[in-house]
């Protein structure tokens, strides 16, 4: 259905499709005039000339449509020729007695719908040509009076029609221009928001030995609701991954706010404290105003030596893949933040040994594997095949770009490097960012 609407929008105003109804009606008028005895043809040559002129106008409309970028300015020659053709048709089918005078409304509307008041004058002149054509080929005295009266009446009627159509066309053009300007302004704002969001992505941690980290965020729209972060702490490194309900600029603003609040807790070694602070910041004054805000699932972890301390606010999509190939899911029953419900988020601890990999991802990754929780096992299998964080991230990025994604796809992988690898001074950090 969308493709049909696009086709109509693109091609419904071409010169050829504007001309097609005129050509069909002129041809029908000629057929009826010959076939119906009550519609006498006063001049067969004139009838043939009107058909030839209409055919020429239709051919030119086709040429202009095919070469609109070069010949678009000459499109108004088509209705101009139509006026002459209709004048000849009217004369050839009985002048005052012709029932085809009303066809003049089609080129009148064509001219009048063109931007500029002068086109109303062109429509008036064309109408006059149609009515006065019989004078060129000769007309009786009584017929002259009738035709002149008809000219005045028709000019008044069709000039009114032309003025109304022209005004509607002008208003429509103004509305389109304003809509285009608003769309451009909105697009510019969205692009700026996307640039700001990209600027908030974490920088590589090249000076942090013993760890390697990689992450990516592939938003489904220009601005996404997912975010990730990492930074050094006094004890080691902290990572964060959040997923705001919804998409677009609104979700992106909330994501930026939550990220900033969590970062402000970098000197507090308790991951749950950062989540509590983010929850308080997100719900400030909301309850008093009786409003609701988008909730955010959030995972925040701190690495310190052999210990991984973490807190989870409704996220539940984090795993630790051990060097021996086993994996463990990190999850709690705690609620997301932003629901307006107090929750006692708690910090959990597990051991993290050299060679172990932490992978945390948003629910957009679930869709890449059919939406089921067996995605946990699938991601663990990817990490087992190649535990390097960059390789894990790139594998999921390749899947998202191949299959497409309607939701934001965000993943962060962090590995505690084996002792031998760390001593060999292998690069400790990598980042891939997809937009």
CSV table of C-alpha atoms in Angstrom, one decimal:
chain,number,residue,atom,x,y,z
A,1,UNK,CA,0.0,0.0,0.0
A,2,UNK,CA,2.9,2.4,0.8
A,3,UNK,CA,4.5,1.7,-2.6
A,4,UNK,CA,1.2,2.6,-4.3
A,5,UNK,CA,0.9,5.9,-2.4
A,6,UNK,CA,4.5,6.7,-3.4
A,7,UNK,CA,3.8,5.9,-7.0
A,8,UNK,CA,0.7,8.2,-7.0
A,9,UNK,CA,2.5,11.0,-5.2
A,10,UNK,CA,5.4,10.8,-7.6
A,11,UNK,CA,3.6,10.4,-10.9
A,12,UNK,CA,0.1,11.8,-10.5
A,13,UNK,CA,1.1,15.4,-11.4
A,14,UNK,CA,3.2,14.7,-14.5
A,15,UNK,CA,2.2,16.5,-17.7
A,16,UNK,CA,1.3,13.2,-19.4
A,17,UNK,CA,-1.2,12.1,-16.7
A,18,UNK,CA,-2.7,15.6,-16.7
A,19,UNK,CA,-3.1,15.4,-20.4
A,20,UNK,CA,-4.4,11.9,-20.6
A,21,UNK,CA,-8.0,12.7,-19.5
A,22,UNK,CA,-8.2,15.6,-22.0
A,23,UNK,CA,-7.0,13.3,-24.8
A,24,UNK,CA,-9.5,10.6,-23.9
A,25,UNK,CA,-12.4,13.0,-23.7
A,26,UNK,CA,-11.6,14.7,-27.0
A,27,UNK,CA,-11.4,11.3,-28.7
A,28,UNK,CA,-14.7,10.3,-27.1
A,29,UNK,CA,-16.3,13.5,-28.3
A,30,UNK,CA,-15.2,12.8,-31.8
A,31,UNK,CA,-16.5,9.2,-31.7
A,32,UNK,CA,-19.9,10.4,-30.3
A,33,UNK,CA,-20.2,13.2,-32.8
A,34,UNK,CA,-19.8,10.7,-35.7
A,35,UNK,CA,-21.8,7.8,-34.2
A,36,UNK,CA,-24.7,9.7,-32.6
A,37,UNK,CA,-27.1,11.3,-35.2
A,38,UNK,CA,-28.2,14.0,-32.8
A,39,UNK,CA,-24.7,15.2,-32.5
A,40,UNK,CA,-24.1,16.6,-36.0
A,41,UNK,CA,-20.6,17.3,-37.2
A,42,UNK,CA,-20.6,20.7,-39.0
A,43,UNK,CA,-17.0,20.2,-40.3
A,44,UNK,CA,-15.3,16.9,-40.6
A,45,UNK,CA,-11.9,18.5,-41.4
A,46,UNK,CA,-12.1,20.6,-38.3
A,47,UNK,CA,-12.9,17.5,-36.2
A,48,UNK,CA,-9.8,15.8,-37.6
A,49,UNK,CA,-7.7,18.9,-36.9
A,50,UNK,CA,-8.8,18.9,-33.3
A,51,UNK,CA,-7.8,15.3,-32.9
A,52,UNK,CA,-4.4,16.0,-34.5
A,53,UNK,CA,-3.8,19.0,-32.2
A,54,UNK,CA,-4.8,16.9,-29.2
A,55,UNK,CA,-2.4,14.1,-30.3
A,56,UNK,CA,0.4,16.6,-30.7
A,57,UNK,CA,-0.3,18.0,-27.2
A,58,UNK,CA,-0.3,14.5,-25.8
A,59,UNK,CA,3.0,13.6,-27.5
A,60,UNK,CA,4.6,16.8,-26.1
A,61,UNK,CA,3.3,16.0,-22.6
A,62,UNK,CA,5.0,12.6,-22.9
A,63,UNK,CA,8.3,14.2,-24.0
A,64,UNK,CA,8.1,16.8,-21.2
A,65,UNK,CA,7.4,14.0,-18.6
A,66,UNK,CA,10.3,11.9,-19.8
A,67,UNK,CA,12.7,14.9,-19.8
A,68,UNK,CA,11.2,16.9,-17.0
A,69,UNK,CA,14.6,18.1,-15.7
A,70,UNK,CA,15.3,19.9,-19.1
A,71,UNK,CA,11.8,20.6,-20.5
A,72,UNK,CA,9.7,21.1,-17.4
A,73,UNK,CA,9.4,24.8,-18.0
A,74,UNK,CA,7.7,24.1,-21.3
A,75,UNK,CA,4.9,21.9,-19.9
A,76,UNK,CA,2.4,24.7,-20.2
A,77,UNK,CA,2.5,24.5,-23.9
A,78,UNK,CA,0.4,21.4,-23.6
A,79,UNK,CA,-2.8,23.1,-22.2
A,80,UNK,CA,-2.2,26.0,-24.5
A,81,UNK,CA,-2.5,23.6,-27.5
A,82,UNK,CA,-5.5,22.0,-25.8
A,83,UNK,CA,-7.3,25.3,-25.8
A,84,UNK,CA,-6.8,25.6,-29.6
A,85,UNK,CA,-7.9,22.0,-30.1
A,86,UNK,CA,-11.0,22.5,-28.0
A,87,UNK,CA,-11.9,25.6,-29.9
A,88,UNK,CA,-11.6,23.8,-33.2
A,89,UNK,CA,-13.6,20.8,-31.8
A,90,UNK,CA,-16.3,23.2,-30.7
A,91,UNK,CA,-16.6,24.9,-34.1
A,92,UNK,CA,-16.5,21.5,-35.9
A,93,UNK,CA,-19.4,20.2,-33.7
A,94,UNK,CA,-21.8,23.0,-34.1
A,95,UNK,CA,-20.4,26.1,-32.3
A,96,UNK,CA,-23.2,27.3,-30.1
A,97,UNK,CA,-24.9,23.9,-30.4
A,98,UNK,CA,-21.8,22.0,-29.3
A,99,UNK,CA,-22.1,20.2,-26.1
A,100,UNK,CA,-18.3,19.9,-25.6
A,101,UNK,CA,-17.7,23.4,-24.5
A,102,UNK,CA,-17.5,22.2,-20.9
A,103,UNK,CA,-14.2,20.4,-21.7
A,104,UNK,CA,-12.5,23.8,-21.4
A,105,UNK,CA,-12.5,23.4,-17.6
A,106,UNK,CA,-9.6,20.9,-17.8
A,107,UNK,CA,-6.9,23.1,-19.3
A,108,UNK,CA,-8.4,26.0,-17.2
A,109,UNK,CA,-7.6,24.0,-14.0
A,110,UNK,CA,-4.2,23.0,-15.4
A,111,UNK,CA,-3.2,26.6,-15.8
A,112,UNK,CA,-4.9,27.8,-12.6
A,113,UNK,CA,-3.2,25.2,-10.5
A,114,UNK,CA,0.2,26.5,-11.5
A,115,UNK,CA,1.8,28.9,-9.0
A,116,UNK,CA,1.4,32.5,-9.9
A,117,UNK,CA,-1.6,34.8,-10.4
A,118,UNK,CA,-0.6,35.4,-14.0
A,119,UNK,CA,-1.8,31.9,-14.8
A,120,UNK,CA,-5.4,32.9,-14.1
A,121,UNK,CA,-5.0,35.4,-16.9
A,122,UNK,CA,-3.6,32.6,-19.2
A,123,UNK,CA,-6.7,30.5,-18.3
A,124,UNK,CA,-9.0,33.4,-19.2
A,125,UNK,CA,-7.2,33.9,-22.6
A,126,UNK,CA,-7.4,30.2,-23.4
A,127,UNK,CA,-11.2,30.2,-22.6
A,128,UNK,CA,-11.7,33.2,-24.9
A,129,UNK,CA,-9.8,31.3,-27.6
A,130,UNK,CA,-12.2,28.3,-27.3
A,131,UNK,CA,-15.3,30.6,-27.4
A,132,UNK,CA,-14.1,32.9,-30.2
A,133,UNK,CA,-12.7,30.2,-32.6
A,134,UNK,CA,-16.0,30.0,-34.6
A,135,UNK,CA,-15.5,33.7,-35.4
A,136,UNK,CA,-12.3,32.8,-37.2
A,137,UNK,CA,-14.1,30.4,-39.6
A,138,UNK,CA,-17.2,32.6,-40.0
A,139,UNK,CA,-20.4,32.8,-38.1
A,140,UNK,CA,-23.8,34.3,-38.8
A,141,UNK,CA,-24.9,37.7,-37.3
A,142,UNK,CA,-27.4,36.2,-34.8
A,143,UNK,CA,-24.8,33.6,-33.9
A,144,UNK,CA,-22.2,36.3,-33.2
A,145,UNK,CA,-24.4,37.9,-30.6
A,146,UNK,CA,-25.1,34.5,-28.9
A,147,UNK,CA,-21.4,33.7,-28.9
A,148,UNK,CA,-20.4,37.0,-27.4
A,149,UNK,CA,-23.0,36.6,-24.6
A,150,UNK,CA,-21.7,33.1,-24.1
A,151,UNK,CA,-18.2,34.5,-24.0
A,152,UNK,CA,-19.0,36.9,-21.2
A,153,UNK,CA,-20.9,34.2,-19.1
A,154,UNK,CA,-18.2,31.6,-19.6
A,155,UNK,CA,-15.4,34.0,-18.8
A,156,UNK,CA,-17.0,35.0,-15.6
A,157,UNK,CA,-17.7,31.4,-14.5
A,158,UNK,CA,-14.3,29.9,-15.5
A,159,UNK,CA,-12.4,32.9,-14.2
A,160,UNK,CA,-14.0,32.4,-10.9
A,161,UNK,CA,-13.1,28.7,-11.0
A,162,UNK,CA,-9.5,29.6,-12.0
A,163,UNK,CA,-9.2,32.1,-9.1
A,164,UNK,CA,-10.5,29.5,-6.6
A,165,UNK,CA,-8.2,26.8,-7.9
A,166,UNK,CA,-5.2,29.1,-8.0
A,167,UNK,CA,-5.8,30.2,-4.4
A,168,UNK,CA,-6.0,26.6,-3.2
A,169,UNK,CA,-2.8,25.8,-5.2
A,170,UNK,CA,-1.0,28.8,-3.6
A,171,UNK,CA,-2.2,27.8,-0.1
A,172,UNK,CA,-1.2,24.2,-0.7
A,173,UNK,CA,2.3,25.3,-2.0
A,174,UNK,CA,2.7,27.4,1.1
A,175,UNK,CA,1.8,24.5,3.4
A,176,UNK,CA,4.2,22.2,1.6
A,177,UNK,CA,7.0,24.8,1.9
A,178,UNK,CA,6.3,25.3,5.6
A,179,UNK,CA,6.1,21.5,6.1
A,180,UNK,CA,9.4,21.1,4.3
A,181,UNK,CA,11.0,23.8,6.4
A,182,UNK,CA,9.7,22.2,9.6
A,183,UNK,CA,10.8,18.7,8.5
A,184,UNK,CA,14.3,20.1,7.7
A,185,UNK,CA,14.4,21.8,11.1
A,186,UNK,CA,13.4,18.6,12.9
A,187,UNK,CA,15.9,16.5,10.8
A,188,UNK,CA,18.6,19.0,11.8
A,189,UNK,CA,17.7,18.7,15.4
A,190,UNK,CA,17.7,14.9,15.2
A,191,UNK,CA,21.0,14.9,13.5
A,192,UNK,CA,22.4,17.2,16.2
A,193,UNK,CA,21.0,14.9,18.9
A,194,UNK,CA,22.6,11.9,17.2
A,195,UNK,CA,25.9,13.8,17.0
A,196,UNK,CA,25.7,14.6,20.7
A,197,UNK,CA,24.8,10.9,21.5
A,198,UNK,CA,27.8,9.7,19.5
A,199,UNK,CA,30.0,12.1,21.4
A,200,UNK,CA,29.0,10.5,24.7
A,201,UNK,CA,30.3,7.1,23.6
A,202,UNK,CA,33.3,6.0,25.8
A,203,UNK,CA,36.9,6.3,24.6
A,204,UNK,CA,39.3,3.4,24.4
A,205,UNK,CA,41.1,2.5,27.6
A,206,UNK,CA,44.5,1.9,26.1
A,207,UNK,CA,46.4,2.5,29.4
A,208,UNK,CA,44.5,-0.1,31.4
A,209,UNK,CA,46.6,-3.3,31.4
A,210,UNK,CA,45.0,-6.6,32.0
A,211,UNK,CA,41.7,-5.9,30.4
A,212,UNK,CA,40.3,-5.6,26.8
A,213,UNK,CA,36.9,-4.1,26.1
A,214,UNK,CA,34.8,-3.5,23.0
A,215,UNK,CA,31.3,-2.2,22.5
A,216,UNK,CA,28.8,-1.1,19.9
A,217,UNK,CA,25.4,0.6,19.6
A,218,UNK,CA,23.4,0.2,16.4
A,219,UNK,CA,20.3,2.4,16.9
A,220,UNK,CA,17.2,1.4,14.9
A,221,UNK,CA,16.5,5.2,14.4
A,222,UNK,CA,18.8,8.1,14.1
A,223,UNK,CA,18.8,8.5,17.8
A,224,UNK,CA,18.5,5.4,20.0
A,225,UNK,CA,17.4,4.7,23.5
A,226,UNK,CA,20.3,2.2,24.3
A,227,UNK,CA,23.6,3.4,25.7
A,228,UNK,CA,26.8,1.9,27.0
A,229,UNK,CA,29.7,3.3,28.9
A,230,UNK,CA,33.0,2.3,30.5
A,231,UNK,CA,35.6,4.2,32.5
A,232,UNK,CA,38.5,3.7,34.8
A,233,UNK,CA,37.9,3.6,38.6
A,234,UNK,CA,40.3,3.7,41.5
A,235,UNK,CA,40.0,-0.1,41.7
A,236,UNK,CA,39.9,-1.0,38.0
A,237,UNK,CA,37.2,-0.5,35.4
A,238,UNK,CA,33.5,0.1,35.4
A,239,UNK,CA,31.0,-0.7,32.6
A,240,UNK,CA,27.4,0.2,32.1
A,241,UNK,CA,24.7,-0.8,29.6
A,242,UNK,CA,21.2,0.7,29.7
A,243,UNK,CA,18.1,0.3,27.6
A,244,UNK,CA,15.4,3.0,27.7
A,245,UNK,CA,11.9,2.1,26.7
A,246,UNK,CA,11.1,3.6,23.4
A,247,UNK,CA,13.1,5.1,20.6
A,248,UNK,CA,13.9,8.5,19.2
A,249,UNK,CA,15.0,11.8,20.7
A,250,UNK,CA,13.0,11.4,23.9
A,251,UNK,CA,14.6,8.0,24.7
A,252,UNK,CA,18.0,9.4,23.8
A,253,UNK,CA,17.6,12.3,26.2
A,254,UNK,CA,16.7,9.9,29.0
A,255,UNK,CA,19.7,7.7,28.1
A,256,UNK,CA,22.1,10.6,28.2
A,257,UNK,CA,20.7,11.7,31.6
A,258,UNK,CA,21.0,8.2,33.1
A,259,UNK,CA,24.5,7.7,31.8
A,260,UNK,CA,25.6,11.1,33.3
A,261,UNK,CA,24.1,10.2,36.7
A,262,UNK,CA,25.8,6.8,36.7
A,263,UNK,CA,29.1,8.3,35.8
A,264,UNK,CA,28.8,10.8,38.6
A,265,UNK,CA,29.0,7.8,41.0
A,266,UNK,CA,32.4,6.7,39.7
A,267,UNK,CA,34.1,7.3,43.1
A,268,UNK,CA,31.5,5.1,44.9
A,269,UNK,CA,32.7,1.4,44.7
A,270,UNK,CA,29.1,0.1,45.2
A,271,UNK,CA,27.4,-0.5,41.8
A,272,UNK,CA,24.0,-0.5,43.4
A,273,UNK,CA,24.5,3.0,44.7
A,274,UNK,CA,24.9,4.2,41.1
A,275,UNK,CA,21.6,2.6,40.2
A,276,UNK,CA,19.9,4.1,43.2
A,277,UNK,CA,21.2,7.5,42.3
A,278,UNK,CA,20.1,7.1,38.7
A,279,UNK,CA,16.6,6.1,39.8
A,280,UNK,CA,16.3,9.1,42.1
A,281,UNK,CA,17.4,11.4,39.4
A,282,UNK,CA,15.1,10.0,36.8
A,283,UNK,CA,12.0,10.2,39.0
A,284,UNK,CA,12.6,13.6,40.6
A,285,UNK,CA,9.3,15.6,40.8
A,286,UNK,CA,7.5,13.1,38.5
A,287,UNK,CA,5.3,11.7,41.2
A,288,UNK,CA,4.4,15.2,42.4
A,289,UNK,CA,3.2,16.1,38.9
A,290,UNK,CA,1.3,12.9,38.4
A,291,UNK,CA,3.4,12.1,35.3
A,292,UNK,CA,5.1,8.9,34.2
A,293,UNK,CA,8.4,8.5,32.5
A,294,UNK,CA,10.0,5.8,30.4
A,295,UNK,CA,11.6,3.1,32.4
A,296,UNK,CA,15.2,2.1,31.9
A,297,UNK,CA,16.8,-1.3,32.3
A,298,UNK,CA,20.3,-0.9,33.6
A,299,UNK,CA,23.4,-3.1,34.2
A,300,UNK,CA,26.4,-1.6,36.0
A,301,UNK,CA,29.5,-3.6,37.0
A,302,UNK,CA,32.9,-2.9,38.6
A,303,UNK,CA,36.0,-4.9,38.1
A,304,UNK,CA,38.6,-5.0,40.8
A,305,UNK,CA,41.3,-7.7,40.6
A,306,UNK,CA,39.6,-11.1,40.8
A,307,UNK,CA,36.2,-9.7,41.8
A,308,UNK,CA,33.4,-8.6,39.6
A,309,UNK,CA,30.8,-6.6,41.5
A,310,UNK,CA,27.6,-5.8,39.7
A,311,UNK,CA,24.0,-4.6,40.1
A,312,UNK,CA,21.1,-5.2,37.7
A,313,UNK,CA,17.9,-3.1,37.4
A,314,UNK,CA,15.6,-5.3,35.3
A,315,UNK,CA,18.2,-6.0,32.6
A,316,UNK,CA,19.0,-9.6,33.0
A,317,UNK,CA,21.0,-9.9,29.7
A,318,UNK,CA,24.6,-10.3,31.0
A,319,UNK,CA,26.7,-13.4,31.1
A,320,UNK,CA,30.2,-14.4,32.1
A,321,UNK,CA,31.8,-16.9,29.8
A,322,UNK,CA,34.6,-18.8,31.7
A,323,UNK,CA,37.9,-19.8,30.1
A,324,UNK,CA,36.9,-23.4,30.5
A,325,UNK,CA,33.8,-22.9,28.2
A,326,UNK,CA,31.1,-22.7,30.9
A,327,UNK,CA,29.0,-19.7,31.3
A,328,UNK,CA,26.9,-18.0,34.0
A,329,UNK,CA,24.0,-15.6,33.6
A,330,UNK,CA,24.0,-12.6,35.8
A,331,UNK,CA,20.4,-11.7,36.8
A,332,UNK,CA,18.3,-10.6,39.7
A,333,UNK,CA,14.6,-10.0,40.4
A,334,UNK,CA,15.1,-6.2,40.8
A,335,UNK,CA,12.9,-3.8,38.8
A,336,UNK,CA,14.0,-1.3,36.2
A,337,UNK,CA,14.5,2.3,37.2
A,338,UNK,CA,11.9,5.0,36.2
A,339,UNK,CA,8.8,3.1,37.3
A,340,UNK,CA,8.2,5.3,40.3
A,341,UNK,CA,8.6,2.3,42.5
A,342,UNK,CA,11.3,2.1,45.2
A,343,UNK,CA,13.5,-1.0,45.0
A,344,UNK,CA,16.4,-2.1,47.1
A,345,UNK,CA,18.9,-2.8,44.3
A,346,UNK,CA,21.7,-4.9,45.7
A,347,UNK,CA,25.3,-5.4,44.6
A,348,UNK,CA,26.3,-9.0,43.8
A,349,UNK,CA,29.8,-10.5,43.6
A,350,UNK,CA,31.3,-13.2,41.5
A,351,UNK,CA,34.9,-14.2,40.9
A,352,UNK,CA,36.4,-13.1,37.5
A,353,UNK,CA,39.5,-15.1,36.5
A,354,UNK,CA,42.0,-14.4,33.8
A,355,UNK,CA,40.5,-15.5,30.5
A,356,UNK,CA,36.9,-14.9,31.6
A,357,UNK,CA,34.7,-12.7,29.4
A,358,UNK,CA,31.7,-10.6,30.5
A,359,UNK,CA,29.2,-10.0,27.7
A,360,UNK,CA,26.2,-7.7,28.3
A,361,UNK,CA,23.7,-6.7,25.6
A,362,UNK,CA,20.3,-5.1,25.0
A,363,UNK,CA,17.1,-6.9,24.1
A,364,UNK,CA,17.7,-5.9,20.5
A,365,UNK,CA,20.1,-8.8,20.4
A,366,UNK,CA,17.4,-11.2,21.3
A,367,UNK,CA,15.6,-10.4,18.1
A,368,UNK,CA,18.7,-11.5,16.1
A,369,UNK,CA,18.2,-15.0,17.5
A,370,UNK,CA,14.4,-15.2,17.3
A,371,UNK,CA,13.5,-13.4,20.6
A,372,UNK,CA,14.0,-16.3,23.0
A,373,UNK,CA,16.1,-16.6,26.1
A,374,UNK,CA,18.2,-19.2,24.3
A,375,UNK,CA,20.0,-16.2,23.0
A,376,UNK,CA,22.0,-16.3,26.2
A,377,UNK,CA,23.4,-19.7,25.1
A,378,UNK,CA,23.9,-18.4,21.5
A,379,UNK,CA,25.9,-15.4,22.6
A,380,UNK,CA,28.0,-17.6,25.0
A,381,UNK,CA,28.8,-19.9,22.1
A,382,UNK,CA,30.0,-16.9,20.1
A,383,UNK,CA,32.3,-15.8,23.0
A,384,UNK,CA,33.6,-19.4,23.4
A,385,UNK,CA,34.6,-19.5,19.7
A,386,UNK,CA,36.6,-16.3,20.0
A,387,UNK,CA,36.8,-14.7,23.4
A,388,UNK,CA,38.3,-11.5,22.2
A,389,UNK,CA,35.8,-8.7,23.0
A,390,UNK,CA,36.2,-7.1,19.6
A,391,UNK,CA,35.5,-10.5,17.9
A,392,UNK,CA,32.3,-11.0,20.0
A,393,UNK,CA,31.0,-7.5,19.2
A,394,UNK,CA,31.8,-7.8,15.5
A,395,UNK,CA,30.0,-11.1,15.2
A,396,UNK,CA,26.8,-9.6,16.6
A,397,UNK,CA,27.2,-6.5,14.5
A,398,UNK,CA,27.5,-8.6,11.4
A,399,UNK,CA,24.3,-10.5,12.3
A,400,UNK,CA,22.4,-7.2,12.9
A,401,UNK,CA,23.5,-5.7,9.6
A,402,UNK,CA,22.7,-8.8,7.6
A,403,UNK,CA,19.3,-9.5,9.2
A,404,UNK,CA,18.3,-5.9,9.9
A,405,UNK,CA,17.0,-4.8,13.3
A,406,UNK,CA,13.8,-3.0,14.3
A,407,UNK,CA,15.2,-2.4,17.8
A,408,UNK,CA,18.5,-0.8,19.1
A,409,UNK,CA,21.3,-3.4,19.2
A,410,UNK,CA,23.9,-2.7,21.9
A,411,UNK,CA,26.5,-5.0,23.2
A,412,UNK,CA,29.6,-4.6,25.4
A,413,UNK,CA,32.2,-7.3,26.0
A,414,UNK,CA,35.0,-7.1,28.5
A,415,UNK,CA,37.7,-9.7,29.0
A,416,UNK,CA,40.2,-10.1,31.8
A,417,UNK,CA,43.2,-11.0,29.8
A,418,UNK,CA,45.1,-14.2,30.6
A,419,UNK,CA,48.4,-13.5,32.3
A,420,UNK,CA,50.6,-14.5,29.4
A,421,UNK,CA,48.5,-12.3,27.0
A,422,UNK,CA,48.6,-9.3,29.3
A,423,UNK,CA,52.4,-9.7,29.7
A,424,UNK,CA,52.8,-9.7,26.0
A,425,UNK,CA,51.3,-6.2,25.8
A,426,UNK,CA,48.5,-7.1,23.5
A,427,UNK,CA,46.2,-4.0,22.9
A,428,UNK,CA,44.0,-3.8,26.0
A,429,UNK,CA,41.0,-2.0,24.5
A,430,UNK,CA,39.0,-1.8,21.4
A,431,UNK,CA,35.8,0.0,20.4
A,432,UNK,CA,33.4,-0.4,17.5
A,433,UNK,CA,30.5,2.0,17.1
A,434,UNK,CA,27.8,1.5,14.6
A,435,UNK,CA,25.2,4.3,13.8
